[in-house]
Short mmCIF file of C-alpha atoms in Angstrom, two decimals:
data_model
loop_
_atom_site.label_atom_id
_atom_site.label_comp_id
_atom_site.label_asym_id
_atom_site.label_seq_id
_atom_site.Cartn_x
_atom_site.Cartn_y
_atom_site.Cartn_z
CA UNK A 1 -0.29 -16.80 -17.56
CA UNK A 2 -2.51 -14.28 -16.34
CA UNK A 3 -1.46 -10.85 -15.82
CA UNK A 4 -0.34 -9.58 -12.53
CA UNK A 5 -2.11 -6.57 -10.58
CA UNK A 6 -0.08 -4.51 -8.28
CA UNK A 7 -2.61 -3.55 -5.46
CA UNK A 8 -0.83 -0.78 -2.93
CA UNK A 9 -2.61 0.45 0.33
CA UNK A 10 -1.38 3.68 1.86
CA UNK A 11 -1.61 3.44 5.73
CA UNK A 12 -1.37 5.43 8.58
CA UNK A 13 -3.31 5.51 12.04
CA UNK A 14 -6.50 3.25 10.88
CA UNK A 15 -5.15 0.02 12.62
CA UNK A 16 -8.72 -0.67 13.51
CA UNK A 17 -9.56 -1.09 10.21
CA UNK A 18 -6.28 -2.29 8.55
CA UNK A 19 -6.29 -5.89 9.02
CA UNK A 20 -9.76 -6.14 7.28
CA UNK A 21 -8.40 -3.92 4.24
CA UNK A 22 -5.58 -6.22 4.11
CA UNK A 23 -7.34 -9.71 4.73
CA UNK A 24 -9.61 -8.19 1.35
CA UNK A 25 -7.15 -8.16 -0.73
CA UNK A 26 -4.72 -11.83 0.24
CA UNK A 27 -8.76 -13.31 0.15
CA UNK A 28 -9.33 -12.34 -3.27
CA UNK A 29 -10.23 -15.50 -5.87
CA UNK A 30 -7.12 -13.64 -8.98
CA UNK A 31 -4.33 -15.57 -7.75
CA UNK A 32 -1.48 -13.07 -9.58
CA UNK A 33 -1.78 -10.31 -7.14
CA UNK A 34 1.50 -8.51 -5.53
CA UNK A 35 0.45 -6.49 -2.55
CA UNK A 36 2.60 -3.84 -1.30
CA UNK A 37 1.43 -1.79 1.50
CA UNK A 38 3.17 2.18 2.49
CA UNK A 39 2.60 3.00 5.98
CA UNK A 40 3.25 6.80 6.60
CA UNK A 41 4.84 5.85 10.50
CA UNK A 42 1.93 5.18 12.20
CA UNK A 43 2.10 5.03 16.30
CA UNK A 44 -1.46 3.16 16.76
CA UNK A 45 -0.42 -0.35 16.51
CA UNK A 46 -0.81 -0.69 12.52
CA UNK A 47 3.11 -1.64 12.14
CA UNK A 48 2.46 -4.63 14.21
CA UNK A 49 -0.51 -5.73 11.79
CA UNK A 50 1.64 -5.13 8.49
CA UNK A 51 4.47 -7.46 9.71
CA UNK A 52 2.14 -9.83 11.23
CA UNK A 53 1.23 -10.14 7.30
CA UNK A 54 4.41 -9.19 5.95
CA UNK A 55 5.56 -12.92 4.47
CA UNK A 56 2.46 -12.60 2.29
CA UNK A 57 3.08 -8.83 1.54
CA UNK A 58 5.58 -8.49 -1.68
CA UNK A 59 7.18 -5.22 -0.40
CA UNK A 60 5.75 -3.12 2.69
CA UNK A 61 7.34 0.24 4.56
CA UNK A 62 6.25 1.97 7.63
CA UNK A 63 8.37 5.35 7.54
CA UNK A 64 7.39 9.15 7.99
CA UNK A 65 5.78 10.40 4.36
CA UNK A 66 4.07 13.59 3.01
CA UNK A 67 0.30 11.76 2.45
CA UNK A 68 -1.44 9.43 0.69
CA UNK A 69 -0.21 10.54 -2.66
CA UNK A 70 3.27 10.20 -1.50
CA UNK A 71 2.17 6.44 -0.12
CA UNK A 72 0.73 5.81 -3.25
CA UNK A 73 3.32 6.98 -5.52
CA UNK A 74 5.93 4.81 -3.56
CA UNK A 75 4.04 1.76 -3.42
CA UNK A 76 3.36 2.40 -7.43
CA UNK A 77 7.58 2.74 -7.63
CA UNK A 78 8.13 -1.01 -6.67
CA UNK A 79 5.04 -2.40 -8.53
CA UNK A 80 5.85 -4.71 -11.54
CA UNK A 81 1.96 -5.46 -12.63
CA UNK A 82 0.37 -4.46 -15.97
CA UNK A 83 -2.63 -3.48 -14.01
CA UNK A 84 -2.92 -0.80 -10.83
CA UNK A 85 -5.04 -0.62 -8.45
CA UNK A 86 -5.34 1.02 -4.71
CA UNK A 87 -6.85 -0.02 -1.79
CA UNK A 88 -7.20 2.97 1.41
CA UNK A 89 -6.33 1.23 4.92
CA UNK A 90 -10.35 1.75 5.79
CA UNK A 91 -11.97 0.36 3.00
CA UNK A 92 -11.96 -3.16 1.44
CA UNK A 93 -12.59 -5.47 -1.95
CA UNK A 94 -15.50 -7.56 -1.74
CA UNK A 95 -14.94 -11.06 -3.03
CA UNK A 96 -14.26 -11.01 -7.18
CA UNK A 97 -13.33 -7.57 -7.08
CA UNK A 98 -9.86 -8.19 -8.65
CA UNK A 99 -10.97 -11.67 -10.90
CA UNK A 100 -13.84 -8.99 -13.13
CA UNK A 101 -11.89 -5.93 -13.07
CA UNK A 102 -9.06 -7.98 -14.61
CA UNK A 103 -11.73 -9.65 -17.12
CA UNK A 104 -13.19 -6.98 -18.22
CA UNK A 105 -9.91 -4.86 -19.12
CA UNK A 106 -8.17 -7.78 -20.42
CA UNK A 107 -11.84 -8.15 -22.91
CA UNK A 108 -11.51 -4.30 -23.89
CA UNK A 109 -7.91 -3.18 -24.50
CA UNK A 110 -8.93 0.32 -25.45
CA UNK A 111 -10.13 0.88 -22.26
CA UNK A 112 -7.50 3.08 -19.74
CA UNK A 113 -9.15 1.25 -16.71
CA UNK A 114 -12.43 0.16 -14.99
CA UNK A 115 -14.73 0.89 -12.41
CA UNK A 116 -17.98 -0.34 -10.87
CA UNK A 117 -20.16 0.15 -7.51
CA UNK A 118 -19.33 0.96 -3.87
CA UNK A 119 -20.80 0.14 -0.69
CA UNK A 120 -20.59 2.84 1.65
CA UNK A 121 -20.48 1.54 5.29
CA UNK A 122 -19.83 2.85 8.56
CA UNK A 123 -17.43 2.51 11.25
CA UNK A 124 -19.15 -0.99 11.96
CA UNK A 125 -19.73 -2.32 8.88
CA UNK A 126 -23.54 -1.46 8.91
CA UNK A 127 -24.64 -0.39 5.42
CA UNK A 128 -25.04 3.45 4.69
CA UNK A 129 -26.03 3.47 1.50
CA UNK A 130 -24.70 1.75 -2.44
CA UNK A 131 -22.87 4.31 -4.44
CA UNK A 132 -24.78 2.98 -7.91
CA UNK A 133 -22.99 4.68 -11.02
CA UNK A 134 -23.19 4.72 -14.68
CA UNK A 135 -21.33 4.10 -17.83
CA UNK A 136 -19.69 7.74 -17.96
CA UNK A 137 -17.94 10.01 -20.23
CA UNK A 138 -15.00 12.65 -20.08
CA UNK A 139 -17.33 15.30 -19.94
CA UNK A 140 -19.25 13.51 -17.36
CA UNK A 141 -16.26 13.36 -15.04
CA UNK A 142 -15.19 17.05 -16.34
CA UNK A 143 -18.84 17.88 -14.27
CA UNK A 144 -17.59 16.23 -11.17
CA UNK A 145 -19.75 13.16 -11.57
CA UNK A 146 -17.37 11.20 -9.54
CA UNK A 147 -16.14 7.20 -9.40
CA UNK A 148 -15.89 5.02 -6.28
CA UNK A 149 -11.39 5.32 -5.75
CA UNK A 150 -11.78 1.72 -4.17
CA UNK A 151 -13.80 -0.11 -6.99
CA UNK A 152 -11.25 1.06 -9.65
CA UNK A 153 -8.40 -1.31 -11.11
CA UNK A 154 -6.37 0.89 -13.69
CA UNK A 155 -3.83 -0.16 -17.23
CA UNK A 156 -0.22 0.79 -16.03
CA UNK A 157 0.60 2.05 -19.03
CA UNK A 158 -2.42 4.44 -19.05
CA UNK A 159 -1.71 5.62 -15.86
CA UNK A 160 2.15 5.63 -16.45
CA UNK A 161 0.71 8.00 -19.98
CA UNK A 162 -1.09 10.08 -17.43
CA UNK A 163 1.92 10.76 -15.78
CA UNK A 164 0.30 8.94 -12.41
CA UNK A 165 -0.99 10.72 -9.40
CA UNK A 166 -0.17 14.37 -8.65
CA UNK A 167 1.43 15.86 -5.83
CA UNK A 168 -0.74 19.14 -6.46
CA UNK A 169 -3.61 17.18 -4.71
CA UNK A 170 -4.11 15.30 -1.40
CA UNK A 171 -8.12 15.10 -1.41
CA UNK A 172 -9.13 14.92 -5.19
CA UNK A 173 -5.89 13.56 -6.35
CA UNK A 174 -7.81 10.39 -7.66
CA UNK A 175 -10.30 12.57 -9.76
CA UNK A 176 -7.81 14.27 -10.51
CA UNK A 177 -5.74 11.24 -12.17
CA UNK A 178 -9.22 9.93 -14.17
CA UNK A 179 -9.56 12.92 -15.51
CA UNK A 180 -6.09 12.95 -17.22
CA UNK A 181 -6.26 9.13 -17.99
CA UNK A 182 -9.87 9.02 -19.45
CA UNK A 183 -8.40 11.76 -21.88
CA UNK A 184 -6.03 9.46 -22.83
CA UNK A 185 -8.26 6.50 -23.41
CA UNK A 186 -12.17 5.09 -22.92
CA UNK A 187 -12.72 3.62 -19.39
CA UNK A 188 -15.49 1.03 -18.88
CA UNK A 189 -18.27 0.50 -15.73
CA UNK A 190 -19.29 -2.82 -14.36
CA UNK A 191 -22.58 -2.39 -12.99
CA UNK A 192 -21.96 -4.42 -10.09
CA UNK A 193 -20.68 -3.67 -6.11
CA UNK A 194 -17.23 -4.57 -6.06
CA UNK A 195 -15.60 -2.91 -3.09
CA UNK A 196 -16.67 -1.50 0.27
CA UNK A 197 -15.75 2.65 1.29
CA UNK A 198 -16.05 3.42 4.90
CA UNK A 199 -17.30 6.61 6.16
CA UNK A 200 -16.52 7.94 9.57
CA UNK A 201 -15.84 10.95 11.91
CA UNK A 202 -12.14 10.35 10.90
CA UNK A 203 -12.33 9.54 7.55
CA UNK A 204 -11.22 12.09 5.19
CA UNK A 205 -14.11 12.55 3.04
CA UNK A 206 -15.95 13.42 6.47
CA UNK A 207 -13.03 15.67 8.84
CA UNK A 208 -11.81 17.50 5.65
CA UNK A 209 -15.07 18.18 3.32
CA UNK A 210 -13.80 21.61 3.31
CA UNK A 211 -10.40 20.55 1.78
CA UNK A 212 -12.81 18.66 -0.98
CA UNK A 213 -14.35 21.52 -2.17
CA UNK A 214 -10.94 23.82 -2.27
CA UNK A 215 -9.71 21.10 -4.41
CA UNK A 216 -12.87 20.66 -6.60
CA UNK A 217 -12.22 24.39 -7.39
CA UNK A 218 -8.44 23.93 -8.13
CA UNK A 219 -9.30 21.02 -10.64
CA UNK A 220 -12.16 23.45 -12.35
CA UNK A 221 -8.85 26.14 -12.42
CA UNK A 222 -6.51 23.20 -13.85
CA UNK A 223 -8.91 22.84 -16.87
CA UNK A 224 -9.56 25.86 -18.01
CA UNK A 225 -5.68 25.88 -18.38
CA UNK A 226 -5.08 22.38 -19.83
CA UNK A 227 -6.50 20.57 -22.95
CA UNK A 228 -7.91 18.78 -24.13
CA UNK A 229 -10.26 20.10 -21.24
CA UNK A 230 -10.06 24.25 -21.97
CA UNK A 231 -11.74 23.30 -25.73
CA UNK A 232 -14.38 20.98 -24.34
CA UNK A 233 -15.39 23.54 -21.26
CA UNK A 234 -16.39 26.71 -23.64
CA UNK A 235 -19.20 23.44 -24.76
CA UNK A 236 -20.70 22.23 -21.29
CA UNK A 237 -18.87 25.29 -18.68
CA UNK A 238 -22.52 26.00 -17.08
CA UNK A 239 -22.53 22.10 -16.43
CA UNK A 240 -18.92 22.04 -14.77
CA UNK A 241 -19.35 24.74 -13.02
CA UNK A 242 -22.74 23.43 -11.24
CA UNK A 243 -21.11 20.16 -10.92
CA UNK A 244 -18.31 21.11 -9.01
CA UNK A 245 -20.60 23.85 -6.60
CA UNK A 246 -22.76 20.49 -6.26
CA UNK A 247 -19.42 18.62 -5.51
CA UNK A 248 -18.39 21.35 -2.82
CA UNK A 249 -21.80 21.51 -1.05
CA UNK A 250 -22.52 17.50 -0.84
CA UNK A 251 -19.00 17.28 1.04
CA UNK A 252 -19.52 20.78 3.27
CA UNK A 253 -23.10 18.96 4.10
CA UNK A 254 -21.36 15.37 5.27
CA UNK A 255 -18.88 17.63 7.05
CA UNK A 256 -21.81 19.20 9.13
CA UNK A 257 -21.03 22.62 7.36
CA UNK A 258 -24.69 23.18 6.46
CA UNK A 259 -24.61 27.13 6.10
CA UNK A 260 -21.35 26.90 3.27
CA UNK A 261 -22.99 24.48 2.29
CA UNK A 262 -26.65 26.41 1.38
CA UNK A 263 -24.42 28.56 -0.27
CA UNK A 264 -22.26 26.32 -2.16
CA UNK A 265 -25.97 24.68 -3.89
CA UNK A 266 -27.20 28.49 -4.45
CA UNK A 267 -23.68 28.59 -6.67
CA UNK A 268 -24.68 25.43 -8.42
CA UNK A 269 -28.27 26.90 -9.08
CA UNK A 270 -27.09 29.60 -10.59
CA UNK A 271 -24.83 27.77 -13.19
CA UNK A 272 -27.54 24.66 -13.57
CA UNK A 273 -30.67 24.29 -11.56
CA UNK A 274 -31.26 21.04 -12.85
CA UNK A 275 -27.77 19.56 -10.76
CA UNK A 276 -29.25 20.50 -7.54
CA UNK A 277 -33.00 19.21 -8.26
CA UNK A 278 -31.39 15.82 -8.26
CA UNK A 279 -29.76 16.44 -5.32
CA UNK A 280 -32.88 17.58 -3.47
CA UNK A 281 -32.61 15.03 -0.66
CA UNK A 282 -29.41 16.25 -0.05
CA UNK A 283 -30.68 19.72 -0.08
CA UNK A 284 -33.32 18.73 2.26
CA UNK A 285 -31.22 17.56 4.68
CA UNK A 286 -28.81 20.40 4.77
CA UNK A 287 -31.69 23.08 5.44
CA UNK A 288 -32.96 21.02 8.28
CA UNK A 289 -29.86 21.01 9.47
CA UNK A 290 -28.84 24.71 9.02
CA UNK A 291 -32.38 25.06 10.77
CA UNK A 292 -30.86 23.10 13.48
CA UNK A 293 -33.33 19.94 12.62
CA UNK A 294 -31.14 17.34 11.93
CA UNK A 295 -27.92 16.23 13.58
#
C-alpha cells in the first residue's frame, strides 16, 4: 500500500484564497493523503469554507491560536502519515505535487525530505515570477539560500529527529526546521514547479519583511551557538554572514523599505561582494526606489 502523507494547512483570515488551497490538495492524483486543516478563529467567512469541506477533511479546528507554528504543530499532533508536508491557506499544489514528492523520497531513503520549484503569483493568479532552485547543501542553506515552504514534502521521522518546528520563530520557522533536519540527513531537489506561493499586500513575506530579517539574524545567532553549525561557520562565516544581510535586504526591498534596505546590501558587501552582484537587479530596483523611481 502506498504510504500516507499528512498534509496540514494553517488558516486564518485568507478565505479568499482558502478554498483554492484546499481544492489543491483533495485534487491531487496520490490517493493516500489525510488532510487536516488548523484555523486560528478566523471572522472572514473561512469557517464556513472548512466545513463546507469538512467530510473530506480527516480532522479540522477553527479555535483562537498563537500563529502559524502553533497551527502547524497541532495539525502535525493528529497526523498519522510517514511523510509531512504543509500547505499555507494562500498558496496551492499544482497537479503531481504530492504523487513525485512521494516518488522521489520513497526512491532515496537517506534523504530527510524533498523540495522542488515555486511559482510565485499574485493576488489574481497572474504569474510574478518561477522561484528556480538548485540541488543544495547544508552550507548552502547555512548562507540563507532558501527553499520554496510550499513545494516541500518532509520524512516524519526526520522531522520528528529534528524535534519539528520551533516556537522561537513565526517568520523563518521553516528555514529554521531545514536547517536542523538537513543536519540530520541529505535532502533531494526535483527540478520541476510543483506548487504555487502567492504574494500580496497581506501576505507575510510582504507586510512583515522587517520581521524576516530580525529572524534571519536570530537564526545566524542560533548557529554560532549550536553544532554541528558553530564548527562549519569558522569555514564559510564571510558567506553566512552576506547571505543573511542579502536575505534581510531582498525582504526590506519587497516590503517597500528601500533605505534599510541599501543598507542591509552595503552589510552583505562588506562580508561578500560577490552575494550582492547576483542580486544586482534587485539592487537596481531598490535604488530607484530609494530615489523615489519606482513604486
Amino acid at each position: 500500500m502506498p504510504p500516507l502523507v499528512s498534509i496540514v494547512t494553517p488558516s486564518y483570515n485568507q478565505a479568499r484564497f482558502l478554498e483554492q488551497t484546499i481544492c489543491s490538495v483533495l485534487e491531487q492524483d496520490y490517493a493516500e493523503i489525510e488532510y487536516l486543516v488548523a484555523d486560528g478563529g478566523s471572522t472572514d467567512g473561512s469557517r464556513q469554507i472548512i466545513e463546507k469541506f469538512s467530510p473530506r477533511l480527516t480532522w479540522w479546528v477553527s479555535e483562537p491560536d498563537q500563529g502559524q507554528g502553533d497551527a502547524i504543530r497541532k495539525g502535525f499532533s493528529h497526523a498519522r502519515g510517514s511523510y509531512l508536508a504543509w500547505i499555507n491557506s494562500d498558496d496551492y499544489y499544482l497537479n503531481g505535487m504530492i504523487s513525485e514528492a512521494v516518488q522521489a523520497l520513497e526512491a532515496n531513503p537517506q534523504w530527510g525530505f524533498v523540495y522542488a520549484d515555486v511559482l510565485a503569483v499574485d493576488e489574481h493568479d497572474r504569474r510574478i515570477n518561477l522561484l528556480r532552485y538548485e540541488p543544495y547543501t547544508l552550507a548552502d542553506l547555512m548562507q540563507f539560500k532558501i527553499i520554496g515552504q510550499p513545494a516541500v514534502v518532509m520524512r516524519r521521522s526526520i522531522y520528528e529527529q529534528a524535534g519539528g518546528i520551533s516556537a522561537d520563530y513565526h517568520y523563518m520557522l521553516d528555514h529554521h526546521l531545514w536547517l536542523r533536519m538537513a543536519a540530520l540527513a541529505p535532502f533531494g531537489y526535483l527540478p520541476r514547479t510543483l506548487a504555487a506561493a502567492r504574494f500580496h499586500q497581506a501576505a507575510k513575506n510582504v507586510a512583515m519583511s522587517a520581521a524576516f530579517s530580525r529572524e534571519a539574524s536570530q537564526i545566524t545567532e542560533w548557529m554560532e551557538r549550536e553544532e554541528p553549525f558553530k564548527t562549519r561557520l569558522t569555514e564559510i562565516r564571510p558567506l553566512v554572514g552576506g547571505g543573511a544581510y542579502r536575505f534581510g535586504a531582498r525582504y526590506l526591498s519587497e516590503g517597500r523599505q528601500y533605505r534599510e534596505a541599501l543598507q542591509m546590501y552595503a552589510k552583505a558587501w562588506q562580508q561578500n561582494p560577490a552575494v550582492v552582484l547576483k542580486d544586482w537587479k534587485r539592487v537596481a530596483v531598490t535604488l530607484l526606489g530609494r530615489l523615489g523611481l519606482w513604486k
